[in-house]
Every structure is written in C-alpha cells, then in structure tokens.
Coordinates of C-alpha atoms and ligand atoms in Angstrom, one line a residue:
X1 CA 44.1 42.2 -44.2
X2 CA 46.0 41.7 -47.6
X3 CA 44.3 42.1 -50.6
X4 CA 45.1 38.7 -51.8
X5 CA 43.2 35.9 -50.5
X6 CA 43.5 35.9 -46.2
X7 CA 45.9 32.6 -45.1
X8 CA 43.0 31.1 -42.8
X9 CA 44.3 28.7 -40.3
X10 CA 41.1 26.1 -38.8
X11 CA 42.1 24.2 -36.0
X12 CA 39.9 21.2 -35.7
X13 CA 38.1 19.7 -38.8
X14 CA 35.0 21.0 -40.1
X15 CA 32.3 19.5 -42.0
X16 CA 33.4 18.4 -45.7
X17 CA 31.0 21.2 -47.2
X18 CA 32.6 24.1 -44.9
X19 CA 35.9 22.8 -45.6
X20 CA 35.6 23.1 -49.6
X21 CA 34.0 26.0 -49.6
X22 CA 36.5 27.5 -47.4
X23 CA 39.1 26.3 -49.8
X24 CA 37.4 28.1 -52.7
X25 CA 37.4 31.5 -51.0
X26 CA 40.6 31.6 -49.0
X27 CA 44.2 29.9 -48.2
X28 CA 43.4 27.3 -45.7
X29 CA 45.5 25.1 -43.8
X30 CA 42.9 22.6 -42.6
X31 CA 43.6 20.1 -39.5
X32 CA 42.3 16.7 -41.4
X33 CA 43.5 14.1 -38.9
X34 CA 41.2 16.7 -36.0
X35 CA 44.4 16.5 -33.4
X36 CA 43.5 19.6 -30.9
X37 CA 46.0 21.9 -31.0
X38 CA 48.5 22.6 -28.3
X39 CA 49.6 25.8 -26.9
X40 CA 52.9 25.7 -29.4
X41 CA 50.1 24.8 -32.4
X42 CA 48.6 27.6 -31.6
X43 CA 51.0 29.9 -31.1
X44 CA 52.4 28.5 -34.3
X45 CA 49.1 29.0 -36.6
X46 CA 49.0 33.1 -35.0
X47 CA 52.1 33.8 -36.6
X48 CA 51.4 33.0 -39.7
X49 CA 47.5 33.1 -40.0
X50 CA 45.6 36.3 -41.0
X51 CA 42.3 34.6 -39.8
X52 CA 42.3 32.2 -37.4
X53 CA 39.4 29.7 -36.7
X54 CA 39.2 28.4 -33.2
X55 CA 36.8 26.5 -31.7
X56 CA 35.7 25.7 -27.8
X57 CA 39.1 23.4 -27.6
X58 CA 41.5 26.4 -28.3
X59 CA 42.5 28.1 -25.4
X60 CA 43.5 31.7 -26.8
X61 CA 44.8 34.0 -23.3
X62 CA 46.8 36.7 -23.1
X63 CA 50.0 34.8 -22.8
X64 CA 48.9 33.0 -25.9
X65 CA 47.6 36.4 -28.1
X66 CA 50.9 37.8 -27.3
X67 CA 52.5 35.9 -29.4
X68 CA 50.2 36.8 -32.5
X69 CA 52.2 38.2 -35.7
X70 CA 51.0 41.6 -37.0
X71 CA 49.2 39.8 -39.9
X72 CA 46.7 38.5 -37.9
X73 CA 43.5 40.5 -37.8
X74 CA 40.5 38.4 -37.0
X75 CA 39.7 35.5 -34.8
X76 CA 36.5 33.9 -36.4
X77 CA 35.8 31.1 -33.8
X78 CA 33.6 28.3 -35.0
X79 CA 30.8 28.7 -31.8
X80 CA 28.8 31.0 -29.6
X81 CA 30.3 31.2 -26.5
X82 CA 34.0 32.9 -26.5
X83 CA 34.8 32.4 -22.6
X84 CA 37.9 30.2 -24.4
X85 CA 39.4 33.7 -26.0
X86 CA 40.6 36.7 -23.7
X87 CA 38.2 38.8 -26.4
X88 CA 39.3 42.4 -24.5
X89 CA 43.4 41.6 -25.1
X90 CA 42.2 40.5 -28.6
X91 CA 40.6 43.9 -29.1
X92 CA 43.7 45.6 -27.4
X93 CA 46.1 44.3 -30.3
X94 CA 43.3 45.2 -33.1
X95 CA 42.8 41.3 -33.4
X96 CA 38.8 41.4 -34.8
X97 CA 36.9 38.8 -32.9
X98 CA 33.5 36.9 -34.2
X99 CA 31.4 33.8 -33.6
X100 CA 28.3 32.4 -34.6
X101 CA 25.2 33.1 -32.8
X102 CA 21.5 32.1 -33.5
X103 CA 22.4 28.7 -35.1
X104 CA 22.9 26.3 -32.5
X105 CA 20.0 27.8 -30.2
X106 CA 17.3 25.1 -31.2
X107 CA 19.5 22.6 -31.2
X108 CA 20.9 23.1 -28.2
X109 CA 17.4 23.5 -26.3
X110 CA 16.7 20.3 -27.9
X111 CA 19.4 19.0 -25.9
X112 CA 18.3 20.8 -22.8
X113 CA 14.9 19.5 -23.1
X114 CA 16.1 16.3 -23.6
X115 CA 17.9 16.1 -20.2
X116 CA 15.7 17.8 -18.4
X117 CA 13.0 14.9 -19.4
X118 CA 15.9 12.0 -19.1
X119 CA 17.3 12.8 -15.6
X120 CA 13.7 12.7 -13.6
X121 CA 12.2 10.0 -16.2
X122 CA 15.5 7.6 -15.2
X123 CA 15.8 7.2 -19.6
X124 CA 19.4 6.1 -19.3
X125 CA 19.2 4.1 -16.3
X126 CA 16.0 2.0 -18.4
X127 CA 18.3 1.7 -20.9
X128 CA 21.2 0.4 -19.2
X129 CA 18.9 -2.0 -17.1
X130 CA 17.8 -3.3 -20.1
X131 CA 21.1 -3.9 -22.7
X132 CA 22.5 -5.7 -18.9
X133 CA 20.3 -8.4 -19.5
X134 CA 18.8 -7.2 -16.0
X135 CA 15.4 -6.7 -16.7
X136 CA 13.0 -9.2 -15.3
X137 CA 9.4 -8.1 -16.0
X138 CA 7.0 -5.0 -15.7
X139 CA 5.8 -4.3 -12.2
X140 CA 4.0 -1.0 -10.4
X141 CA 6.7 0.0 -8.8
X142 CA 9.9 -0.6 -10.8
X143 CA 11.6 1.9 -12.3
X144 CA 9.3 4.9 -11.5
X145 CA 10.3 8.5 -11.8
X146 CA 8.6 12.0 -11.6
X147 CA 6.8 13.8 -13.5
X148 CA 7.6 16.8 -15.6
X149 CA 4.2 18.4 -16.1
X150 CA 3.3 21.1 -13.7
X151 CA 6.8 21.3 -12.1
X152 CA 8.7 24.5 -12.2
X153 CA 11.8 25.0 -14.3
X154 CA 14.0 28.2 -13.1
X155 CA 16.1 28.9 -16.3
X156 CA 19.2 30.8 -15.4
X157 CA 19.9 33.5 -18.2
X158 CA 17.1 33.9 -20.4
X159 CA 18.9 34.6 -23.5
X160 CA 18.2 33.3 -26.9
X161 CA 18.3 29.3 -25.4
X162 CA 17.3 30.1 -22.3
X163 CA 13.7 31.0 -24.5
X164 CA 13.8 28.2 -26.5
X165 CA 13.9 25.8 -24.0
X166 CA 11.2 27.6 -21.8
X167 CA 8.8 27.0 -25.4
X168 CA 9.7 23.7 -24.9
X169 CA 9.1 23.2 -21.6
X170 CA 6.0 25.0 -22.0
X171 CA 4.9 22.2 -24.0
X172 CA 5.8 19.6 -21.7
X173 CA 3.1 21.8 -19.2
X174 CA 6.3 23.0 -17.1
X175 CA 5.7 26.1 -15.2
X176 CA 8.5 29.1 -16.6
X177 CA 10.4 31.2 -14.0
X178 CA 13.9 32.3 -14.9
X179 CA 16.3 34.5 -13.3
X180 CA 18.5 37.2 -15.7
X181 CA 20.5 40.2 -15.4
X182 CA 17.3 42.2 -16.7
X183 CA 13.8 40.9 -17.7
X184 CA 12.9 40.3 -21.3
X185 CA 10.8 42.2 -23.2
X186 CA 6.7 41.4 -22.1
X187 CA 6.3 40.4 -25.2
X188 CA 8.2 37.4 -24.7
X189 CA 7.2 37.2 -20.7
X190 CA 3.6 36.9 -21.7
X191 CA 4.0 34.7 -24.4
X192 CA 6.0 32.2 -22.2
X193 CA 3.9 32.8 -18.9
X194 CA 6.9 33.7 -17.3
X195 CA 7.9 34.6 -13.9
X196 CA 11.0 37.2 -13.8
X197 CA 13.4 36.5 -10.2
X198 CA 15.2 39.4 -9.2
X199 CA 16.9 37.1 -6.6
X200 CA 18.9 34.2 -8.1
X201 CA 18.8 32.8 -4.6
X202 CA 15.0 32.9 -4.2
X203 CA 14.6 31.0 -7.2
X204 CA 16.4 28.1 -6.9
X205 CA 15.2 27.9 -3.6
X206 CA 11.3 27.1 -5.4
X207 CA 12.2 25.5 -8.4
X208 CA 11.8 21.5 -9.7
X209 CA 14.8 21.9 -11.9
X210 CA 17.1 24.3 -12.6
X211 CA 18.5 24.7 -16.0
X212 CA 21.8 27.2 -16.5
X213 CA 21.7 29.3 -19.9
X214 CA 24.0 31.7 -19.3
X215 CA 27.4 32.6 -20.5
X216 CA 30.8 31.7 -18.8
X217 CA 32.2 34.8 -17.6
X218 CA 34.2 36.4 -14.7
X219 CA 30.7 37.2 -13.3
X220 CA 29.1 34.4 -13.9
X221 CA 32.2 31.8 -12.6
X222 CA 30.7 29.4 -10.4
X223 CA 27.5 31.4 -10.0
X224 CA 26.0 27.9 -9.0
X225 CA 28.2 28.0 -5.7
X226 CA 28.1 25.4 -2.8
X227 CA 26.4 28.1 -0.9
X228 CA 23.4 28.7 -3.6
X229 CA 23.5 24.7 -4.5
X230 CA 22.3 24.2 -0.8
X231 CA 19.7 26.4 -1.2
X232 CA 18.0 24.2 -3.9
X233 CA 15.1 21.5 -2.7
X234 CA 16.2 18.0 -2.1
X235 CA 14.1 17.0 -5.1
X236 CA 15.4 19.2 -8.2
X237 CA 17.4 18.4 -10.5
X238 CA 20.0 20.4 -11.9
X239 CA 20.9 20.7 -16.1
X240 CA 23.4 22.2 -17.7
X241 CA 24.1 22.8 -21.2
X242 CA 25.9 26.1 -21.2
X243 CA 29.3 25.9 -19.4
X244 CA 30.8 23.3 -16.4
X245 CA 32.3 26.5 -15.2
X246 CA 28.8 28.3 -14.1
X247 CA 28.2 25.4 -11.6
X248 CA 30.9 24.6 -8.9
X249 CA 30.9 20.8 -10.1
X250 CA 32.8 19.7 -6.8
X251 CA 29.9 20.9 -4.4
X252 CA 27.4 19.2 -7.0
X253 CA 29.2 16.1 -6.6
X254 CA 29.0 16.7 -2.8
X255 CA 25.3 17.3 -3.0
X256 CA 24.6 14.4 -5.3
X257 CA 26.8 11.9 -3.4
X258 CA 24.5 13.3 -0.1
X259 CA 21.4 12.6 -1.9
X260 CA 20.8 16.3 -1.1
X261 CA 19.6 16.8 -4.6
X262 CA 17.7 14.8 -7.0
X263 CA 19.9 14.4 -10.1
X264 CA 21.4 16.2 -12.9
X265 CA 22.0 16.2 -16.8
X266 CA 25.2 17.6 -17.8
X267 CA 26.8 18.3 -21.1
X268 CA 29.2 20.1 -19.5
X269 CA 32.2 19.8 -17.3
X270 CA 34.3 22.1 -15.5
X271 CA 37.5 20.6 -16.5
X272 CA 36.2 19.3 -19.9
X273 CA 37.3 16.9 -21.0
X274 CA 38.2 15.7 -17.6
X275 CA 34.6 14.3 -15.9
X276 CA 34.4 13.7 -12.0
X277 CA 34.2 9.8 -11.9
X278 CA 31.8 10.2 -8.8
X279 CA 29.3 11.8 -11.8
X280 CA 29.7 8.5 -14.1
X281 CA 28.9 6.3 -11.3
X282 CA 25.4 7.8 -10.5
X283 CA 22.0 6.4 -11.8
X284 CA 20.9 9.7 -11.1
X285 CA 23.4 11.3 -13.6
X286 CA 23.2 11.6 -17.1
X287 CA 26.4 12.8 -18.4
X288 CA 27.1 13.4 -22.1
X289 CA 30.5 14.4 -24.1
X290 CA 29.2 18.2 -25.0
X291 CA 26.8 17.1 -27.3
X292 CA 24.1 20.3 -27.1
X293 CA 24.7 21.6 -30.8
X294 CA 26.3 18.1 -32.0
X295 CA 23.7 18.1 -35.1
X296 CA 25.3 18.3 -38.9
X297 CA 22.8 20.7 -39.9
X298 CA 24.2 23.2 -37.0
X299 CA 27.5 22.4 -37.8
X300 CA 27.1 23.5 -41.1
X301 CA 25.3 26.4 -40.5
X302 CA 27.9 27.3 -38.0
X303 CA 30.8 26.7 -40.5
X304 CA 28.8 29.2 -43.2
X305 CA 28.5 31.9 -40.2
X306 CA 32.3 31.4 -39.8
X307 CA 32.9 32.0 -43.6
X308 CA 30.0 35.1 -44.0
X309 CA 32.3 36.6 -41.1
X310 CA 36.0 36.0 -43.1
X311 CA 34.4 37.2 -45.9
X312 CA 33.0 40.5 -44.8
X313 CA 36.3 41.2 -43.2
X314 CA 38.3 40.3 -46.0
X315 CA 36.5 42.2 -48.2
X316 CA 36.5 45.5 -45.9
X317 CA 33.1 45.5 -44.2
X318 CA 32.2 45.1 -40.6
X319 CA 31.9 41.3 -40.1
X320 CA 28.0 40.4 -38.6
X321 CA 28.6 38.4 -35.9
X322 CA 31.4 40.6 -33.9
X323 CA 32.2 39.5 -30.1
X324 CA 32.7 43.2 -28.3
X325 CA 34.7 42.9 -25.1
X326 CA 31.9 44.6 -22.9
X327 CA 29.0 42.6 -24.3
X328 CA 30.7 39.3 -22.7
Ligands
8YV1 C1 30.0 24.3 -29.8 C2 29.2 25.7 -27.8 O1 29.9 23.1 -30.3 O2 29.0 27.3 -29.5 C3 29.2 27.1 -28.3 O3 29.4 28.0 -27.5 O4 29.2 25.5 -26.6 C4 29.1 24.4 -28.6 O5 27.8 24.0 -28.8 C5 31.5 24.6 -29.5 O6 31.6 25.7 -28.7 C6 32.2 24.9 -30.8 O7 33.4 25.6 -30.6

C-alpha cells in the first residue's frame, strides 16, 4: 500500500455519510449514477485501484482477479457474505480480503421473522385482496392462515442470524431446532431451548418451516436439493434470507406448483436478479428484491466497517474484519 492516500475504487453508491467520509480519508472514485459494473468495469477499476469496494453485484473470479495490477492489495467488500469473490485466488496473489460482519444480523432476522410470519399469515395476499378493490366483507372463513405459535422452526446454520432469528421466534412461542456443522455453545442452546440435528435430513423431515442461515459455499450449493425438499411435510414453509444458491429454486418451484409444500418467503434468488415467474404468480409466495439488511442505519454501519477495514490496512495494521479462505 503506498504511503500516500490508497486510490479506493467503490463500485455501487453508498450512503451520502460513507461517501464523504471516504472522500476525506482516501482517493475515491465513487459510482454516483449506481450503474453495476460489468466484467470490463471491473477489470478496469483492479488495475488501477489499491482498495477495491465490492459489493454482492460484483462478480470477482479467478478469470476476473487475474487481471488485478500489482497495486491492488485489499478487497474491502461492502457485506457479509463473500460467495461473490473467489477469496482463496485473492489470497493466492496477496490481494487482502474483508467484509462486514455483525451489522446487518438484526436486521436481517428482522427480515426473516418477518417472512416467516407473512407467508403462513397470507400478509401480502390481504394486502393485495384489499388495494384490488376485491374485498367484500369479514367472514369466518375468508382469508385464514396458520398459526405460528407452537410450530417448529428448523434453522439451517446457526450462526450469528441463524440466533437472532431463533430469539425472535422464541417470542412468537415457535419451538427452536436448527441443524449446523457443530452445535453452539450450551450457553446459547439453553438460552434458546434448542434442539441440535445432527441429520439435516431428519430435520426437515419434522419441521413447520424451515429457515436457511447459512453461507453460500461449494459445500453448501444447493444443500436444499430436490431430494431433501421432498423430504419436508406438505405443510411447511420454506424462508430464505441467506443465498438463492443454498436452495435448488427449480425443485422448489416444482414443489410449490404441486402444492407439495405450503409456501415460501424469499429474499433470495438463485439467478438474482433473474426471479422464476412461476414464484411471482403464487399467493403462497412472498418474494422480495433482497431486502434482509435494506435498513439505512445498516447501511451505514456497514459503510463505517468498510472504511475501519481501509484504514487499518492503509495505515499498516491487520484490518478487523479479514475473510480467510478456509473460514468460508
Ligand atoms: C448485503 C448480504 O446487502 O451482506 C450480505 O451478505 O447479503 C446483503 O444483506 C449485500 O451483500 C451487500 O453487498
């Protein structure tokens, strides 16, 4: 890293607050008019950046990071997950890799809880009945959904969302089971009342709905498969607010389309931005542009992550928030 102030190139525009202060502390070239970047963009902005700020849009693979002059040493991407940058050739050509954990997790289980109460309670469909001029009067048996309290949620990958959406749902009297590469510390069991599966398979098999908190990665591609969608009851419902990739979104379809499964709330797509126009079509759906950490306090706190991470580097230290190649 030069000593002079580090040429930071940000992709997609930040909030006005990020964006100044950013301006203060480094060189920025700052994408005002929010166009995504396309592969040339990119390729363009990592020869000439030192520190490049990415976000979930910015597909940075090997092809692409080969291209990367020597000067750049850090990728500080604006979010958590990093299944968008091929972190392990990153680390190969001493390119520094960071993002920001921590700040978007209550947000994001806000989101979760949201759907997870929307999808069995038919909130959008209400809605929609109601702004089409289609509502004709209360009766006992229009619109009726099911009820959340004492139904089982199975959250897959009990991380730091996957907990804060079990203390929500915990509020809402929702039973916690959750399936994860190891359990979490009893602290955190007991304090949830939660059951630890061993066995993705016999979980979803028992759950009421099923909500996926796990990173996108070569493991975890599609662990929602065709063959461990079947094995849900006909009555859960499926959210997602981590990646459309976990979940093979063509056998959901399938499933949904079959009425083999209740419904689903998704804030995530497999070929984001792309949406299966079967999903948009069902009352049973309740689909949402990948709104989980959409708030502007996250946003901001996010942005300040980004610049605590340039500025550590720059300045010689260890940045906090470093993405290591065998923790993905
Ligand atoms: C962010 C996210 O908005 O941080 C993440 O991993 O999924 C989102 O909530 C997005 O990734 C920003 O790049």
């Amino acid at each position: 890293m030069p000593t002079s102030k580090p040429l930071v190139v940000v992709t997609r525009k930040l909030p006005e607050a990020i964006e100044t202060r950013m301006a203060e502390l480094f060189r920025v070239r700052l994408n005002e008019d929010d166009q995504p970047f396309s592969r040339e963009d990119l390729v363009r902005a990592m020869a000439e950046a030192d520190v490049l700020v990415p976000t979930v849009t910015d597909r940075l693979d090997a092809a692409v990071l080969a291209q990367a002059g020597p000067q750049l040493r850090l990728i500080a991407n604006f979010g958590t997950g990093v299944d968008h940058i091929d972190v392990g050739t990153a680390h190969q050509r001493g390119i520094t890799v960071t993002n920001t954990p921590d700040v978007l997790t209550e947000d994001t289980a806000d989101m979760t809880m949201a759907l997870i109460l929307a999808v069995p309670r038919r909130l959008v469909e209400g809605e929609r009945l109601l702004h089409s001029g289609g509502w004709t009067g209360w009766s006992p048996t229009h619109m009726l959904g099911h009820r959340i309290w004492g139904k089982r949620l199975g959250i897959v990958g009990m991380g730091r969302i996957g907990q804060a959406v079990a203390r929500r749902a915990r509020g809402f009297g929702m039973a916690i089971h959750y399936h994860n590469r190891r359990p979490v510390h009893p602290d955190i069991e007991a304090e949830l009342e939660a059951t630890y599966w061993e066995s993705l398979d016999q979980m979803l098999a028992r759950m009421d709905v099923i909500s996926v908190h796990c990173p996108h990665t070569p493991a975890t591609y599609h662990l929602l498969s065709a063959r461990r969608l079947k094995l849900l009851q006909r009555h859960a419902y499926v959210v997602n607010t981590a990646r459309g990739e976990v979940i093979d979104e063509t056998a959901l379809v399938r499933m949904l389309s079959a009425g083999d499964l209740a419904g689903a709330g998704l804030d995530v797509f497999e070929r984001a931005p792309a949406v299966n126009p079967k999903l948009l079509g069902m009352d049973n759906v309740v689909a949402i542009p990948h709104m989980g950490s959409a708030t502007i306090e996250g946003r901001i706190d996010m942005g300040e992550k980004v610049i605590v991470n340039i500025k550590a580097f720059a300045d010689g230290h260890r940045p906090p928030d470093r993405v290591l190649p065998n923790l993905m």
